[in-house]
Coordinates of C-alpha atoms in Angstrom, one line a residue:
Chain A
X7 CA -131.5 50.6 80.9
X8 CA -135.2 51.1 81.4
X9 CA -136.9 51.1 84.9
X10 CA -140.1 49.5 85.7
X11 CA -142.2 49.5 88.6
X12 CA -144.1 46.2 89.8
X13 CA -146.8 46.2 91.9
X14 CA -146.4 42.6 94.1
X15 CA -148.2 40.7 96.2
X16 CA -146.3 38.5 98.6
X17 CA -149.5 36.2 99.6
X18 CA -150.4 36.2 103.1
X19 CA -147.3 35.3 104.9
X20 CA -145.6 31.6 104.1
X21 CA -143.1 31.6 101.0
X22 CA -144.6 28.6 99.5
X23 CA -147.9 30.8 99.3
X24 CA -145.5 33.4 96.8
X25 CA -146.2 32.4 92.8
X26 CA -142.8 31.6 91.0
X27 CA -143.7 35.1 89.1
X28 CA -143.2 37.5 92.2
X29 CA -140.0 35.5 93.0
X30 CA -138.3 36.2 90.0
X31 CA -139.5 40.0 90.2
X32 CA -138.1 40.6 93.2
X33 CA -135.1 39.1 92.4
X34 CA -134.7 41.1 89.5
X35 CA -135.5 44.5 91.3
X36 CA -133.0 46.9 92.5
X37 CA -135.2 48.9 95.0
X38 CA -138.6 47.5 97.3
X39 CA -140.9 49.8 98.5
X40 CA -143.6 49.3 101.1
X41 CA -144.9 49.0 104.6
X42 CA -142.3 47.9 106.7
X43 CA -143.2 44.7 107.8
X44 CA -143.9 43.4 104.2
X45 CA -140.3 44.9 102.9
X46 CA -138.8 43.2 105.5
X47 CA -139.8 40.0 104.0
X48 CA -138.0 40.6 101.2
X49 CA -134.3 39.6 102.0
X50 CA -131.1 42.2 101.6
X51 CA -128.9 41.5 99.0
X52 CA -125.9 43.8 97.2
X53 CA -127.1 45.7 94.6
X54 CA -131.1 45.8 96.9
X55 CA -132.3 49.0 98.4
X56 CA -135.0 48.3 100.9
X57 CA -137.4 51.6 101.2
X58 CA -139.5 51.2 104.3
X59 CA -142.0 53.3 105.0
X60 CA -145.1 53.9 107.7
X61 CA -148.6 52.7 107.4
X62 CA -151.0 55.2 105.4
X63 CA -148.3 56.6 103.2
X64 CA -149.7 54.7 100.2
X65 CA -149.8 58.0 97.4
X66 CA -146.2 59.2 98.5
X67 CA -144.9 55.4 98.7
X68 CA -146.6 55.2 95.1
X69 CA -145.2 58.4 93.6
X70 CA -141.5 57.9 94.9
X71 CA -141.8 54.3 93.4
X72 CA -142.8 55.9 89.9
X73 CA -140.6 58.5 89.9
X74 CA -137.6 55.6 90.9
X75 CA -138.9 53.7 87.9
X76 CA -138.8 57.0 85.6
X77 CA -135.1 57.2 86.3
X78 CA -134.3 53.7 85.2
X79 CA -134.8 51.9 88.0
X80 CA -136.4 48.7 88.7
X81 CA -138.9 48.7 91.8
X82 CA -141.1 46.3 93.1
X83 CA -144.2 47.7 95.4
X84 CA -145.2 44.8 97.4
X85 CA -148.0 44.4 99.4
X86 CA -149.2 41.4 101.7
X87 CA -152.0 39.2 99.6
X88 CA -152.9 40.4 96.9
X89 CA -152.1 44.0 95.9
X90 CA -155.4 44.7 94.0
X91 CA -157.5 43.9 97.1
X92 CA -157.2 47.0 99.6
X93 CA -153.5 47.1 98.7
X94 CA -151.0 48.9 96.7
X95 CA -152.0 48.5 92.8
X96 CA -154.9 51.3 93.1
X97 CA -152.7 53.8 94.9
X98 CA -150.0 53.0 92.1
X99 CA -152.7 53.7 89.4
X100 CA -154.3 57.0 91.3
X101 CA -150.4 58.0 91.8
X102 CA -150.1 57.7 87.4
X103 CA -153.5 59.6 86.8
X104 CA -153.0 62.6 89.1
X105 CA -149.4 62.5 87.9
X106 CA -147.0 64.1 84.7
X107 CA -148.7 62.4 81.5
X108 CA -145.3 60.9 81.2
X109 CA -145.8 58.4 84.0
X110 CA -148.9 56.3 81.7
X111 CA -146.1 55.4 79.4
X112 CA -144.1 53.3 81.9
X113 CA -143.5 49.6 81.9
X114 CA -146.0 48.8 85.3
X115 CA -147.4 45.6 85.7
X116 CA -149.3 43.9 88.4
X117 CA -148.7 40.6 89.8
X118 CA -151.5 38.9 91.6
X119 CA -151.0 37.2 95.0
X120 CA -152.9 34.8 97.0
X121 CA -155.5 37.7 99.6
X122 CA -156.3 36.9 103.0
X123 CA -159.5 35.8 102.7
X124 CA -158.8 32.9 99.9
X125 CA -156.0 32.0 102.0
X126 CA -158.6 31.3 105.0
X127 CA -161.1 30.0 103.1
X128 CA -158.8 27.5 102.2
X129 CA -158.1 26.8 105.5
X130 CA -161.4 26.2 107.1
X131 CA -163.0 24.1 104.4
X132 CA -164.6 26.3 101.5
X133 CA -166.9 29.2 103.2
X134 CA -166.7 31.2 100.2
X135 CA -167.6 28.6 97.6
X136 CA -171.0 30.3 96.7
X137 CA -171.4 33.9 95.3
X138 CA -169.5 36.3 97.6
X139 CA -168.3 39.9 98.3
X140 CA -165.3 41.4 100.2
X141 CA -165.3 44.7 102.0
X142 CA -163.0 46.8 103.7
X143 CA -164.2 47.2 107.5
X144 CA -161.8 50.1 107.6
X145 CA -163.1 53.7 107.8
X146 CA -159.9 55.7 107.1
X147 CA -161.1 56.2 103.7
X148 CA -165.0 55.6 103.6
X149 CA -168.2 57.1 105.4
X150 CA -168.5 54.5 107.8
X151 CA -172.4 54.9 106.9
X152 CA -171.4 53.3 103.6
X153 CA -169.9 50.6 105.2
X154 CA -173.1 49.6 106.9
X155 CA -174.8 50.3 103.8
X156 CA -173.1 47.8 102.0
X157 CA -173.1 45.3 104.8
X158 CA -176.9 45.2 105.3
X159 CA -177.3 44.9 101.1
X160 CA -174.6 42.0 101.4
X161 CA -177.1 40.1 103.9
X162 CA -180.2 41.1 102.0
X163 CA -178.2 39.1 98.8
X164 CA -177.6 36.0 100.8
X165 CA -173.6 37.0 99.6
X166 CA -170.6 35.0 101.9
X167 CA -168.6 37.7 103.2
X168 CA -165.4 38.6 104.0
X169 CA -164.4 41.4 105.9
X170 CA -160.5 43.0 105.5
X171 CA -159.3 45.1 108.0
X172 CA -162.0 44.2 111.0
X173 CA -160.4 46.0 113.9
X174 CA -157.2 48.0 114.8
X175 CA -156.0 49.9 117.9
X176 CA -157.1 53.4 116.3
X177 CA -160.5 51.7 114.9
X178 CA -161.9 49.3 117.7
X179 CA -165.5 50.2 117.0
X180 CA -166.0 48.8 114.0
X181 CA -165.5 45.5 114.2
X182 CA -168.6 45.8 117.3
X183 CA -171.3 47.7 114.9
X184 CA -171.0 45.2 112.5
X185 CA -171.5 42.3 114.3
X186 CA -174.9 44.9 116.0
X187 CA -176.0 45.2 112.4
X188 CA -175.6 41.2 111.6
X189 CA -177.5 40.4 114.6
X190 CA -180.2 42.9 113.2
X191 CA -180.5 40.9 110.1
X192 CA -178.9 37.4 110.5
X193 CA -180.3 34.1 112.1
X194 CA -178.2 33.8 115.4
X195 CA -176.7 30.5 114.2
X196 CA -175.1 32.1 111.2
X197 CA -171.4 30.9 110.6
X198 CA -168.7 33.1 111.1
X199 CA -165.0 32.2 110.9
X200 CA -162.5 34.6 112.7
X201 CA -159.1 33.5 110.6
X202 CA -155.7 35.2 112.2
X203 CA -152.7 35.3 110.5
X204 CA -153.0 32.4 108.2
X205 CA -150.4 30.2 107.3
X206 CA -147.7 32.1 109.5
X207 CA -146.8 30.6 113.3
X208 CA -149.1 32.9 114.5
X209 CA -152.4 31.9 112.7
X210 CA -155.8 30.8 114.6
X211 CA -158.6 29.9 113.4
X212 CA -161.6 30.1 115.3
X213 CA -165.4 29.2 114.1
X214 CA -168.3 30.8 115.8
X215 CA -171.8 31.5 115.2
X216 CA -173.0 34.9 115.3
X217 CA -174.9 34.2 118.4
X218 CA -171.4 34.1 120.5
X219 CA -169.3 36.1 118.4
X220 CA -167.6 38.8 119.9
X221 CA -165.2 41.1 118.4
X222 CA -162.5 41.0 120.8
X223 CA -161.9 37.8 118.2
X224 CA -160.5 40.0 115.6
X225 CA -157.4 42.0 115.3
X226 CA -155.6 43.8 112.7
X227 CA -154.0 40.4 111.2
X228 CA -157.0 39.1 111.3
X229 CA -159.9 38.2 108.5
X230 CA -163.6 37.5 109.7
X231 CA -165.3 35.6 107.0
X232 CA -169.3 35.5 107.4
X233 CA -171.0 32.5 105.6
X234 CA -174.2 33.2 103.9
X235 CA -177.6 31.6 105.6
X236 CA -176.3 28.0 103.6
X237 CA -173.1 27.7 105.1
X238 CA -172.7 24.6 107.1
X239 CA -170.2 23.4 109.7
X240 CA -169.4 19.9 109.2
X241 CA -168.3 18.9 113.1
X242 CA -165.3 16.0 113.6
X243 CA -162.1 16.0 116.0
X244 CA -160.4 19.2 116.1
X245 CA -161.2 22.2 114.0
X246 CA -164.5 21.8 112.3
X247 CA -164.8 22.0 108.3
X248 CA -167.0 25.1 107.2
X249 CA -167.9 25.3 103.4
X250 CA -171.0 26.8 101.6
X251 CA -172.8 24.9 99.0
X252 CA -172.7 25.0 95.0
X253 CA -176.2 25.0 94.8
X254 CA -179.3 27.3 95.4
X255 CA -182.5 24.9 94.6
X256 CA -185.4 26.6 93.5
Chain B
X9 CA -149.0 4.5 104.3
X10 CA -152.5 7.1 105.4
X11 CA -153.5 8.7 102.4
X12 CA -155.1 11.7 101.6
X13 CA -157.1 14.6 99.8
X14 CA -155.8 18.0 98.6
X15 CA -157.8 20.5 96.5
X16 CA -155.6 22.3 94.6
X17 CA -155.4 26.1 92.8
X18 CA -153.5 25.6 89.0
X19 CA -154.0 29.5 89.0
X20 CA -155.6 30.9 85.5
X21 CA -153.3 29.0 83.4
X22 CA -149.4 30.3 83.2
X23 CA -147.4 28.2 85.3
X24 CA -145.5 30.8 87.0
X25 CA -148.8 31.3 88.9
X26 CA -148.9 28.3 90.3
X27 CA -147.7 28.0 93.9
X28 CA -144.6 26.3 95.1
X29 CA -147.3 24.7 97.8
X30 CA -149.2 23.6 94.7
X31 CA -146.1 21.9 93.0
X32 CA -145.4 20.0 95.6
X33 CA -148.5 18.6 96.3
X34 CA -148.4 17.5 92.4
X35 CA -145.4 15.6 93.1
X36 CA -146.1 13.9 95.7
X37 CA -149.4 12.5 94.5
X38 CA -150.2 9.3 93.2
X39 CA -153.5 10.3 91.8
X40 CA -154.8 13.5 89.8
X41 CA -158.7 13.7 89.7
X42 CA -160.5 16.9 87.6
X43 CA -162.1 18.2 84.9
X44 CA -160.4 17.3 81.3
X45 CA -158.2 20.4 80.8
X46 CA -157.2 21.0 84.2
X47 CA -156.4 17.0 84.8
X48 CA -154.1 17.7 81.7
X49 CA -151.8 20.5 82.9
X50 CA -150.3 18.1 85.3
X51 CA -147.6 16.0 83.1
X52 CA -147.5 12.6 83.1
X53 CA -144.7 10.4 85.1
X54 CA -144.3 7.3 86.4
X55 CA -146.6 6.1 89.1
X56 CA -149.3 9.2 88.8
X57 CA -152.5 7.8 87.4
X58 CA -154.6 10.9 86.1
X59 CA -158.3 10.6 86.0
X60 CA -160.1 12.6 83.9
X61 CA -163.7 13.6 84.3
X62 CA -165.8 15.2 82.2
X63 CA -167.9 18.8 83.6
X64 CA -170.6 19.0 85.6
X65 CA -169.8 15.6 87.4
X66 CA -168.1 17.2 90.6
X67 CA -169.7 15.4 93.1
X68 CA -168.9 12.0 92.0
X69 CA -165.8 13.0 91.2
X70 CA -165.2 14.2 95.0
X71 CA -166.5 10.8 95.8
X72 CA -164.2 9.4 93.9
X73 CA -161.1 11.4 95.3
X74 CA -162.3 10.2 99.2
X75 CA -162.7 7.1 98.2
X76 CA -159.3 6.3 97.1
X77 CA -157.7 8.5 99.7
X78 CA -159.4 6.1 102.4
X79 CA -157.5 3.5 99.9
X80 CA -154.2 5.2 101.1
X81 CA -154.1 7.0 97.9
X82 CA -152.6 10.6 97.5
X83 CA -155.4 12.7 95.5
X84 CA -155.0 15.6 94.2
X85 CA -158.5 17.5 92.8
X86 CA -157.4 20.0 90.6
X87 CA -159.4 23.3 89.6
X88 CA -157.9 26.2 87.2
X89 CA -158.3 29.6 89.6
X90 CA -158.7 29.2 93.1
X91 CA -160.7 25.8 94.4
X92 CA -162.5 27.7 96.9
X93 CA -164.0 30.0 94.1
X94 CA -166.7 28.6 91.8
X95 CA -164.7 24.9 91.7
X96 CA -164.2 21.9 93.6
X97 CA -163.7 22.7 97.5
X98 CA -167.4 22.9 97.9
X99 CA -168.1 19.9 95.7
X100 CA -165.6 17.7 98.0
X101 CA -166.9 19.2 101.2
X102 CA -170.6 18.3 100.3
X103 CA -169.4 14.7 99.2
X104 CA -167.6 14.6 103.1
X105 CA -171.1 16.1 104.6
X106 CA -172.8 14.0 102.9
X107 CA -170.9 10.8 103.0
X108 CA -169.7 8.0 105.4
X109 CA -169.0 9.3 108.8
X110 CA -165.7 8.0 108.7
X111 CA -164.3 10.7 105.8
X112 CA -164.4 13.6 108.2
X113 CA -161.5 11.9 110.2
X114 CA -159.6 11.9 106.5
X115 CA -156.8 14.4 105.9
X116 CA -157.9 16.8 103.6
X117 CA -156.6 19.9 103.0
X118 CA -157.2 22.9 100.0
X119 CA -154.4 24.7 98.5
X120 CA -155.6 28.0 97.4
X121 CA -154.7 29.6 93.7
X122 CA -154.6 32.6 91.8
X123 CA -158.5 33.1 91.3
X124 CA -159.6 34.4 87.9
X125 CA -160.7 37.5 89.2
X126 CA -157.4 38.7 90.6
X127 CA -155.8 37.6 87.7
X128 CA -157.8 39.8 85.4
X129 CA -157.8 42.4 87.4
X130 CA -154.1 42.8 88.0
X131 CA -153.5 42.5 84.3
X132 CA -155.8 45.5 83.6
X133 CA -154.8 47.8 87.0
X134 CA -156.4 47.6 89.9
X135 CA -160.5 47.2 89.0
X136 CA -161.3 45.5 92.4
X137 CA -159.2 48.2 94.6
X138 CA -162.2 48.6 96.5
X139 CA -165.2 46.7 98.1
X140 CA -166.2 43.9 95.4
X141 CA -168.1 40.7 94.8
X142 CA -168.2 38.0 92.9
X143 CA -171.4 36.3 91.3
X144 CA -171.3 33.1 89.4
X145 CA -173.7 33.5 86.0
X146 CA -174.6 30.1 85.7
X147 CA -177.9 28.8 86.5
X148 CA -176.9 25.3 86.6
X149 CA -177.0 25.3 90.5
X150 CA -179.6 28.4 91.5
X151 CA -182.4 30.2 90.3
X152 CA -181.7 32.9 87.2
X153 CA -184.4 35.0 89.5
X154 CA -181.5 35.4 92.2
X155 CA -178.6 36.0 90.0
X156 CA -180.6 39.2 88.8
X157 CA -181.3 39.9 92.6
X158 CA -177.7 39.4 93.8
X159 CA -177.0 41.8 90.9
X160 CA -179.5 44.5 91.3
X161 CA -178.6 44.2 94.8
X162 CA -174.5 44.3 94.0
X163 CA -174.8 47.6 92.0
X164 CA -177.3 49.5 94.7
X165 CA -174.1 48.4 97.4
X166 CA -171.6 50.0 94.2
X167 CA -169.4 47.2 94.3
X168 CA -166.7 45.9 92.0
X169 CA -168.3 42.9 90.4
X170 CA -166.8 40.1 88.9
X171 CA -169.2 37.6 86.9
X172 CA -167.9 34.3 86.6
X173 CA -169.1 31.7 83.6
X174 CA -171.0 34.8 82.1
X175 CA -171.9 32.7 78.9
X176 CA -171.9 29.1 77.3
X177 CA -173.5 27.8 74.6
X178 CA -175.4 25.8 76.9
X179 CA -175.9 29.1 78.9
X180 CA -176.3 31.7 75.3
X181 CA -178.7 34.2 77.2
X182 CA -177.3 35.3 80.8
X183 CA -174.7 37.8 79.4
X184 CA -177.2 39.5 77.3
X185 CA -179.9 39.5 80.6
X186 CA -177.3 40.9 82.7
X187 CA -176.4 43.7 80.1
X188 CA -179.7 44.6 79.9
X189 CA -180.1 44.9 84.0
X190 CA -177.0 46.9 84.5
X191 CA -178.6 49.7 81.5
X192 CA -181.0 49.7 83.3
X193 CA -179.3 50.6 87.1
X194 CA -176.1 51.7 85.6
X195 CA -174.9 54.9 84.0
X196 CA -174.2 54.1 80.3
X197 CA -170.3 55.2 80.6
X198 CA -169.9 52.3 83.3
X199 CA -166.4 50.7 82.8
X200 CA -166.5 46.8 81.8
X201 CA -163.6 45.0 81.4
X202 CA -163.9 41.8 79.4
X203 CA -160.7 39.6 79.8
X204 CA -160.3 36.3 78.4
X205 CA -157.9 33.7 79.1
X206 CA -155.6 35.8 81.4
X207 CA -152.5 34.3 81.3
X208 CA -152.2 32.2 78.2
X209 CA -151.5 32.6 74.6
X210 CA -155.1 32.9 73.9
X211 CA -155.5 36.2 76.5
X212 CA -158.4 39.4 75.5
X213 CA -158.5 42.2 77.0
X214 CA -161.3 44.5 76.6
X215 CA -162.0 47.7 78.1
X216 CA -165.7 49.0 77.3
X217 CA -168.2 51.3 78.4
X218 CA -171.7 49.5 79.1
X219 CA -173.3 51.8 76.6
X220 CA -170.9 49.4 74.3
X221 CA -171.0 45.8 75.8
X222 CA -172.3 43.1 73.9
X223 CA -172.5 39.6 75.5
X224 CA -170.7 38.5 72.7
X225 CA -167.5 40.7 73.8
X226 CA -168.0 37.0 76.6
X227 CA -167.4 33.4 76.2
X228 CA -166.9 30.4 78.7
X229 CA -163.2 31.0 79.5
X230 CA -164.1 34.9 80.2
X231 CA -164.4 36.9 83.3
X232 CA -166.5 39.8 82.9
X233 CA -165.4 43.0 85.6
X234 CA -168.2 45.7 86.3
X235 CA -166.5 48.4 87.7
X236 CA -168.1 50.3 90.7
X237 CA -169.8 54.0 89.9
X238 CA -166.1 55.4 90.5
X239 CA -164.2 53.1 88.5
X240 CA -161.4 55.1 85.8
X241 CA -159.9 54.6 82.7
X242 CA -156.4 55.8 82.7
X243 CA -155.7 56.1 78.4
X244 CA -152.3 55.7 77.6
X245 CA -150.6 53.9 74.0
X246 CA -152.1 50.6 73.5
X247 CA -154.9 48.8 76.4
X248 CA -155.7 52.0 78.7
X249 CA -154.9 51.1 83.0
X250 CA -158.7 51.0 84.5
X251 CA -158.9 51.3 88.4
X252 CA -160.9 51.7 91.4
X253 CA -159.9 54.3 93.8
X254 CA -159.5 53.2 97.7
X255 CA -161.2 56.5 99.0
X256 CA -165.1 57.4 98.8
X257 CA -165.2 61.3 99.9
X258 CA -167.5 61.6 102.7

């Protein structure tokens, strides 16, 4: 029998939001690896091995998943969302490239999921319905100098943005500098949409302009989505609608 | 009975990417409202009425879809993709913003998709592994002078770009323009990615360095992926892996 490896993503948390595709993956598998809370979503069953493993293992989690898959058997890697966005799929393929040559000629495939910031876009109305961009606030793995780099360039093209990975207990800076450097280059009524934990029991959404944002709003669950200087809020009962145009006019 | 207004993801085409959220919204409507090909993935039963409209008609068409919700009709708007992404969230929104006070109370809610992008991307590797954006091609709705800025302006950031609509035959020029800009900001051994169709019998997949992009390599059912200035190719038998790595060394 000959072992694969499938890189998952189980959407961002309610089991409608998982495509029929990673279903029948994960029921086919005999071994999930991952970050704990995201293996845990996958249910026990005889004949499943559930590997859990810690935050910021991603290379070892990748390699042991390979190496599983080189000795016939069938693993599914799953993140939350979508495992090409600031997931698993790229520490799958660094895992095969700085590996034995004989890893590149295993069956590995990626299924797309629905990311976080689709999932709150969705949501809220359609802030991300104009040209858009989507960067990692996290600094574990980039100069945070970048980070601001590409922030300021994202303003300067008028880009909706989303930012993954805003604040954490080991990070809480980060989340405060770049609302410092939005103020720096945004109108104060720009749109922001702080988006927790979307479609689980725990989600909140909560739409701000920049002038009162504050980033005690984010956490790690969460997703801060930044319209562009067209996003509008259209106001009724309850939680507003947020969208940004089509159009551009000349 | 109240009726209302969902905007749904089909996902890029194979049904095993379309959500179980999705499906069920399809079955429990009495009305499907979108563009010709995406109208016609939803089969016909009894008591769905499916209203096809032709392109570049979105707002009436959202008009439409309020209208009969308000009539206690349950709409679907469909979009291929994601409907937050380059389809018909925005279109409805404007159409609410715009409209009779009275359609903000509606119930309307978007279901998101698998958006072409993500698609693509997990069927090559992991391309978008890192910050990215996503620029629409199309001057139908802004000026071709800020599609080159927002490009310019994407590479100087070294993003992952994804360029949606790159070419039409209403549209022949904007692939070739864009080629042209990234020679000129880009390093010739750039990694492009042209994938067509992901998902369906009629799928490309085309890995190219920009020294040997041609616009024709894109047509209206493509998405074109730029990697960023760290973007790989893993080679291996048949279509190579291509990936972005999650770290940038200090």
């Amino acid at each position: 029998m000959s072992g694969w490896v499938v890189i998952a993503g189980l959407g961002p948390g309610d089991e409608d939001l998982v495509t029929p595709e990673v279903r029948q993956a994960l029921s086919e598998a005999t071994d999930i690896v991952g970050y704990i809370p995201y293996v845990r979503r996958v249910p026990a069953r005889p004949g499943l091995t559930r590997h859990e493993t810690d935050n910021r293992e991603e290379l070892d989690r990748a390699r042991h998943a390979l190496q599983m898959a080189e000795d016939g058997r069938r693993v599914v890697v799953v993140s939350s969302g979508d495992p090409g966005v600031f997931a698993m799929a790229s520490a799958v393929f660094e895992a095969v490239e700085t590996g034995p040559d004989r890893w590149r000629a295993l069956d590995i495939r990626v299924l797309p999921g629905i990311t976080a910031m689709l999932a709150a876009s969705a949501r809220i109305g359609a802030p991300m319905g104009h040209d858009f961009c989507a960067i990692n606030l996290s600094d574990n793995l980039k100069p945070q100098a970048l980070i601001e780099k590409r922030l300021r360039l994202a303003v300067e093209a008028d880009f909706a943005i989303a930012l993954y990975n805003p604040r954490s207990k080991a990070r809480p800076e980060g989340m405060g500098r770049a609302l410092d450097l939005l103020r720096e280059v945004c109108e104060p009524s720009r749109v922001l949409v702080f988006a927790r934990a979307v479609s689980t029991p725990e989600e909140q959404l909560r739409v701000v302009r920049l002038k009162d944002a504050a980033p005690e709003m984010a956490d790690m669950r969460t997703v801060v989505l930044i319209g562009s200087s067209a996003t509008r809020i259209i106001d009724r009962d309850g939680t507003p609608f947020v969208y940004t145009p089509r159009s551009v006019p000349e």
